[in-house]
mmCIF file of C-alpha atoms in Angstrom:
data_model
loop_
_atom_site.group_PDB
_atom_site.id
_atom_site.type_symbol
_atom_site.label_atom_id
_atom_site.label_comp_id
_atom_site.label_asym_id
_atom_site.label_seq_id
_atom_site.Cartn_x
_atom_site.Cartn_y
_atom_site.Cartn_z
ATOM 1 C CA ASP L 57 116.197 89.052 117.742
ATOM 2 C CA THR L 58 117.605 91.860 115.468
ATOM 3 C CA GLY L 59 114.296 93.327 114.351
ATOM 4 C CA VAL L 60 112.859 96.754 115.048
ATOM 5 C CA SER L 61 112.244 97.231 118.799
ATOM 6 C CA GLN L 62 109.697 99.560 120.312
ATOM 7 C CA ASP L 63 109.253 100.513 123.909
ATOM 8 C CA PRO L 64 106.887 100.499 125.685
ATOM 9 C CA ARG L 65 104.440 98.097 124.017
ATOM 10 C CA HIS L 66 101.539 99.649 125.919
ATOM 11 C CA LYS L 67 101.058 103.036 127.487
ATOM 12 C CA ILE L 68 98.002 104.237 129.369
ATOM 13 C CA THR L 69 97.892 107.830 130.430
ATOM 14 C CA LYS L 70 95.535 110.563 131.451
ATOM 15 C CA ARG L 71 94.489 113.300 129.015
ATOM 16 C CA GLY L 72 96.930 116.208 129.229
ATOM 17 C CA GLN L 73 99.977 114.240 130.138
ATOM 18 C CA ASN L 74 103.080 114.017 128.017
ATOM 19 C CA VAL L 75 104.308 110.653 126.672
ATOM 20 C CA THR L 76 107.495 109.472 124.959
ATOM 21 C CA PHE L 77 107.971 106.351 122.876
ATOM 22 C CA ARG L 78 111.289 104.919 121.774
ATOM 23 C CA CYS L 79 112.221 102.995 118.660
ATOM 24 C CA ASP L 80 115.415 101.014 118.068
ATOM 25 C CA PRO L 81 115.747 100.293 114.310
ATOM 26 C CA ILE L 82 117.607 97.417 112.755
ATOM 27 C CA SER L 83 121.299 98.012 113.020
ATOM 28 C CA GLU L 84 122.792 99.964 110.068
ATOM 29 C CA HIS L 85 119.413 100.984 108.754
ATOM 30 C CA ASN L 86 119.741 104.640 107.994
ATOM 31 C CA ARG L 87 116.089 105.372 107.217
ATOM 32 C CA LEU L 88 113.563 105.480 109.980
ATOM 33 C CA TYR L 89 109.829 106.107 109.832
ATOM 34 C CA TRP L 90 107.007 106.654 112.302
ATOM 35 C CA TYR L 91 103.447 105.766 111.503
ATOM 36 C CA ARG L 92 100.151 105.932 113.426
ATOM 37 C CA GLN L 93 97.370 103.365 113.135
ATOM 38 C CA THR L 94 93.843 103.779 114.540
ATOM 39 C CA LEU L 95 91.436 100.876 114.927
ATOM 40 C CA GLY L 96 90.242 99.428 111.637
ATOM 41 C CA GLN L 97 92.510 101.608 109.548
ATOM 42 C CA GLY L 98 95.757 101.049 107.805
ATOM 43 C CA PRO L 99 98.895 102.774 109.195
ATOM 44 C CA GLU L 100 99.352 106.526 108.281
ATOM 45 C CA PHE L 101 102.803 108.073 107.851
ATOM 46 C CA LEU L 102 103.852 110.595 110.382
ATOM 47 C CA THR L 103 107.478 111.401 109.814
ATOM 48 C CA TYR L 104 110.789 110.268 108.286
ATOM 49 C CA PHE L 105 114.501 110.341 109.301
ATOM 50 C CA GLN L 106 117.486 109.718 107.121
ATOM 51 C CA ASN L 107 120.240 109.223 109.606
ATOM 52 C CA GLU L 108 119.740 112.072 112.152
ATOM 53 C CA ALA L 109 117.902 114.448 109.703
ATOM 54 C CA GLN L 110 114.211 114.725 109.868
ATOM 55 C CA LEU L 111 113.395 115.147 106.239
ATOM 56 C CA GLU L 112 109.569 114.898 106.064
ATOM 57 C CA LYS L 113 106.687 115.555 108.491
ATOM 58 C CA SER L 114 103.123 114.710 107.711
ATOM 59 C CA ARG L 115 100.335 117.276 108.375
ATOM 60 C CA LEU L 116 99.064 114.742 110.926
ATOM 61 C CA LEU L 117 102.026 115.682 113.046
ATOM 62 C CA SER L 118 100.687 118.635 114.957
ATOM 63 C CA ASP L 119 102.891 120.863 116.982
ATOM 64 C CA ARG L 120 102.205 118.819 120.083
ATOM 65 C CA PHE L 121 104.271 115.957 118.449
ATOM 66 C CA SER L 122 107.993 116.004 118.217
ATOM 67 C CA ALA L 123 110.403 113.306 116.958
ATOM 68 C CA GLU L 124 114.112 113.042 117.281
ATOM 69 C CA ARG L 125 116.898 110.798 116.154
ATOM 70 C CA PRO L 126 119.893 112.427 117.775
ATOM 71 C CA LYS L 127 122.672 110.154 116.708
ATOM 72 C CA GLY L 128 121.165 108.494 113.678
ATOM 73 C CA SER L 129 120.377 105.382 115.644
ATOM 74 C CA PHE L 130 117.392 105.128 118.012
ATOM 75 C CA SER L 131 114.437 107.579 117.750
ATOM 76 C CA THR L 132 111.930 109.026 120.133
ATOM 77 C CA LEU L 133 108.432 110.313 119.481
ATOM 78 C CA GLU L 134 107.049 112.715 122.107
ATOM 79 C CA ILE L 135 103.335 113.776 122.414
ATOM 80 C CA GLN L 136 102.768 116.694 124.666
ATOM 81 C CA ARG L 137 99.360 117.455 126.264
ATOM 82 C CA THR L 138 97.791 114.283 125.029
ATOM 83 C CA GLU L 139 94.203 114.323 123.770
ATOM 84 C CA GLN L 140 91.631 111.570 123.374
ATOM 85 C CA GLY L 141 92.296 111.542 119.649
ATOM 86 C CA ASP L 142 95.830 110.567 120.195
ATOM 87 C CA SER L 143 94.781 107.017 121.168
ATOM 88 C CA ALA L 144 96.265 104.805 118.547
ATOM 89 C CA MET L 145 99.086 102.333 117.809
ATOM 90 C CA TYR L 146 102.356 104.097 117.008
ATOM 91 C CA LEU L 147 104.560 102.083 114.702
ATOM 92 C CA CYS L 148 108.167 102.565 113.803
ATOM 93 C CA ALA L 149 109.824 101.105 110.704
ATOM 94 C CA SER L 150 113.398 101.149 109.414
ATOM 95 C CA SER L 151 115.009 100.427 106.089
ATOM 96 C CA LEU L 152 118.359 100.443 104.349
ATOM 97 C CA GLY L 153 118.270 103.274 101.789
ATOM 98 C CA ASP L 154 119.804 102.037 98.637
ATOM 99 C CA LEU L 155 119.097 101.501 95.075
ATOM 100 C CA ASN L 156 117.732 97.991 95.583
ATOM 101 C CA ASN L 157 114.492 99.366 97.134
ATOM 102 C CA GLN L 158 114.953 97.460 100.322
ATOM 103 C CA PRO L 159 111.610 97.119 102.171
ATOM 104 C CA GLN L 160 110.716 98.789 105.427
ATOM 105 C CA HIS L 161 110.619 96.472 108.459
ATOM 106 C CA PHE L 162 108.205 97.376 111.224
ATOM 107 C CA GLY L 163 108.260 96.993 114.984
ATOM 108 C CA ASP L 164 105.149 95.702 116.880
ATOM 109 C CA GLY L 165 104.231 99.226 117.925
ATOM 110 C CA THR L 166 103.358 101.124 121.034
ATOM 111 C CA ARG L 167 99.596 101.130 121.866
ATOM 112 C CA LEU L 168 98.589 104.405 123.404
ATOM 113 C CA SER L 169 95.398 104.694 125.424
ATOM 114 C CA ILE L 170 94.282 108.118 126.699
ATOM 115 C CA LEU L 171 91.884 108.016 129.650
ATOM 116 C CA ASP Y 276 95.403 108.520 99.194
ATOM 117 C CA ALA Y 277 96.328 104.966 98.499
ATOM 118 C CA LYS Y 278 96.888 104.140 94.834
ATOM 119 C CA THR Y 279 95.515 100.545 95.079
ATOM 120 C CA THR Y 280 92.160 98.848 95.292
ATOM 121 C CA GLN Y 281 91.684 95.552 97.136
ATOM 122 C CA PRO Y 282 88.637 93.498 98.150
ATOM 123 C CA THR Y 283 87.618 94.123 101.713
ATOM 124 C CA SER Y 284 87.623 90.485 102.667
ATOM 125 C CA MET Y 285 88.333 86.963 101.412
ATOM 126 C CA ASP Y 286 88.103 83.422 102.740
ATOM 127 C CA CYS Y 287 90.370 80.520 101.988
ATOM 128 C CA ALA Y 288 90.340 76.928 103.010
ATOM 129 C CA GLU Y 289 93.363 75.762 104.950
ATOM 130 C CA GLY Y 290 95.917 73.964 102.723
ATOM 131 C CA ARG Y 291 94.551 75.625 99.518
ATOM 132 C CA ALA Y 292 96.226 78.458 97.638
ATOM 133 C CA ALA Y 293 95.171 81.968 98.651
ATOM 134 C CA ASN Y 294 95.026 84.412 95.720
ATOM 135 C CA LEU Y 295 94.740 88.035 96.702
ATOM 136 C CA PRO Y 296 94.116 90.527 93.978
ATOM 137 C CA CYS Y 297 95.165 94.202 93.796
ATOM 138 C CA ASN Y 298 94.352 96.881 91.262
ATOM 139 C CA HIS Y 299 96.830 99.708 90.721
ATOM 140 C CA SER Y 300 95.671 101.084 87.368
ATOM 141 C CA THR Y 301 97.544 104.387 87.766
ATOM 142 C CA ILE Y 302 100.916 102.922 88.629
ATOM 143 C CA SER Y 303 103.884 104.737 87.152
ATOM 144 C CA GLY Y 304 106.947 103.203 85.534
ATOM 145 C CA ASN Y 305 109.229 103.781 88.499
ATOM 146 C CA GLU Y 306 106.718 102.466 91.121
ATOM 147 C CA TYR Y 307 107.046 99.166 92.852
ATOM 148 C CA VAL Y 308 104.279 96.941 94.205
ATOM 149 C CA TYR Y 309 104.860 95.907 97.846
ATOM 150 C CA TRP Y 310 102.853 93.516 99.958
ATOM 151 C CA TYR Y 311 102.647 93.550 103.728
ATOM 152 C CA ARG Y 312 100.410 91.686 106.150
ATOM 153 C CA GLN Y 313 99.339 92.493 109.659
ATOM 154 C CA ILE Y 314 98.325 89.944 112.205
ATOM 155 C CA HIS Y 315 96.303 91.286 115.068
ATOM 156 C CA SER Y 316 98.308 93.307 117.580
ATOM 157 C CA GLN Y 317 101.493 93.156 115.597
ATOM 158 C CA GLY Y 318 103.222 95.511 113.273
ATOM 159 C CA PRO Y 319 102.988 95.028 109.479
ATOM 160 C CA GLN Y 320 105.181 92.240 108.133
ATOM 161 C CA TYR Y 321 106.905 92.545 104.820
ATOM 162 C CA ILE Y 322 106.002 89.770 102.390
ATOM 163 C CA ILE Y 323 107.338 90.524 98.927
ATOM 164 C CA HIS Y 324 107.743 93.296 96.302
ATOM 165 C CA GLY Y 325 108.307 93.624 92.512
ATOM 166 C CA LEU Y 326 108.499 96.037 89.696
ATOM 167 C CA LYS Y 327 107.383 94.184 86.612
ATOM 168 C CA ASN Y 328 108.641 90.642 86.794
ATOM 169 C CA ASN Y 329 106.977 87.969 88.778
ATOM 170 C CA GLU Y 330 108.659 87.327 92.102
ATOM 171 C CA THR Y 331 108.758 84.363 94.448
ATOM 172 C CA ASN Y 332 110.244 83.956 97.979
ATOM 173 C CA GLU Y 333 109.760 81.627 100.852
ATOM 174 C CA MET Y 334 106.517 83.196 101.902
ATOM 175 C CA ALA Y 335 104.604 83.970 98.718
ATOM 176 C CA SER Y 336 104.541 84.629 94.937
ATOM 177 C CA LEU Y 337 103.786 87.895 93.355
ATOM 178 C CA ILE Y 338 102.263 87.959 89.818
ATOM 179 C CA ILE Y 339 102.174 91.308 88.089
ATOM 180 C CA THR Y 340 100.245 91.745 84.872
ATOM 181 C CA GLU Y 341 102.161 92.741 81.735
ATOM 182 C CA ASP Y 342 100.559 96.189 81.773
ATOM 183 C CA ARG Y 343 101.335 96.519 85.478
ATOM 184 C CA LYS Y 344 97.859 97.664 86.300
ATOM 185 C CA SER Y 345 97.088 94.768 88.698
ATOM 186 C CA SER Y 346 98.821 92.118 90.693
ATOM 187 C CA THR Y 347 98.047 88.959 92.596
ATOM 188 C CA LEU Y 348 99.681 87.750 95.824
ATOM 189 C CA ILE Y 349 99.726 83.984 96.113
ATOM 190 C CA LEU Y 350 100.075 82.042 99.361
ATOM 191 C CA PRO Y 351 100.585 78.536 97.982
ATOM 192 C CA HIS Y 352 99.340 76.597 100.939
ATOM 193 C CA ALA Y 353 97.444 78.726 103.369
ATOM 194 C CA THR Y 354 97.526 77.902 107.048
ATOM 195 C CA LEU Y 355 95.461 79.262 109.900
ATOM 196 C CA ARG Y 356 98.428 81.455 110.840
ATOM 197 C CA ASP Y 357 98.056 83.242 107.529
ATOM 198 C CA THR Y 358 94.822 84.808 108.738
ATOM 199 C CA ALA Y 359 95.576 88.559 108.627
ATOM 200 C CA VAL Y 360 95.013 91.859 106.834
ATOM 201 C CA TYR Y 361 96.979 91.991 103.608
ATOM 202 C CA TYR Y 362 98.038 95.379 102.226
ATOM 203 C CA CYS Y 363 99.010 96.078 98.665
ATOM 204 C CA ILE Y 364 100.990 99.226 98.276
ATOM 205 C CA VAL Y 365 102.457 101.065 95.353
ATOM 206 C CA ARG Y 366 105.691 102.958 96.222
ATOM 207 C CA VAL Y 367 107.908 105.117 94.157
ATOM 208 C CA ALA Y 368 111.462 103.742 93.629
ATOM 209 C CA TRP Y 369 113.990 104.979 96.155
ATOM 210 C CA SER Y 370 116.028 108.025 95.293
ATOM 211 C CA SER Y 371 117.796 110.771 97.218
ATOM 212 C CA SER Y 372 114.860 113.046 96.607
ATOM 213 C CA ASN Y 373 112.016 110.920 98.063
ATOM 214 C CA THR Y 374 111.321 109.412 101.401
ATOM 215 C CA GLY Y 375 109.962 106.061 100.364
ATOM 216 C CA LYS Y 376 107.057 106.421 102.703
ATOM 217 C CA LEU Y 377 104.304 103.782 102.501
ATOM 218 C CA ILE Y 378 100.732 104.731 101.907
ATOM 219 C CA PHE Y 379 98.408 102.099 103.295
ATOM 220 C CA GLY Y 380 94.858 101.527 102.116
ATOM 221 C CA GLN Y 381 92.304 99.394 103.981
ATOM 222 C CA GLY Y 382 93.777 96.091 102.867
ATOM 223 C CA THR Y 383 92.136 92.747 102.448
ATOM 224 C CA THR Y 384 91.179 90.719 105.475
ATOM 225 C CA LEU Y 385 92.004 87.080 104.754
ATOM 226 C CA GLN Y 386 90.296 84.453 106.816
ATOM 227 C CA VAL Y 387 91.761 80.961 106.499
ATOM 228 C CA LYS Y 388 89.247 78.411 107.609
ATOM 229 C CA PRO Y 389 89.891 74.785 108.680
#
């Protein structure tokens, strides 16, 4: 399968712990996005990378959140000092940035539960 | 905020066509209409997108009105596996100066019934 891959699929942790999620985009996709989805809501944009450059961050991305894409391939999203409100599905999407408006393709997400 | 309005829920009989409407009355000339769906516990799945012409692929057809203020996604022969939340999204055309991020609304929950 050559789709977007996310790891882990599920993460349960205690409040105050740090967590890190990984996203492997579709090969050759230079654009990578992170979204967050809470129960009953549509996904909300968190941040965007073009190659290794982080070009946009949502106001939802507090200073406890950090994302990287060091070599322009896979990306990681870290949450420090987790809070109850961080419980959500974290989705990664990738696309090929070109003039044909290629769509974003999503992974199946990492579901984070804070105890 | 999302720039689209969709009904909260719809039902469709298995084997019949499902027609999902979307209003996007403030759409700009350089904005595309995208449709995604999300089955429980999975990530959103891309279905189709268009600018002003009607589009068809192996999954669905997209009908965009001439004034571009609304569109309809058509699933020609709905199956039980098409039960999902369907999102209609307006997105500005890609350029070097925009990120192409998607802004999701609440979507339409389509229930296909036997």
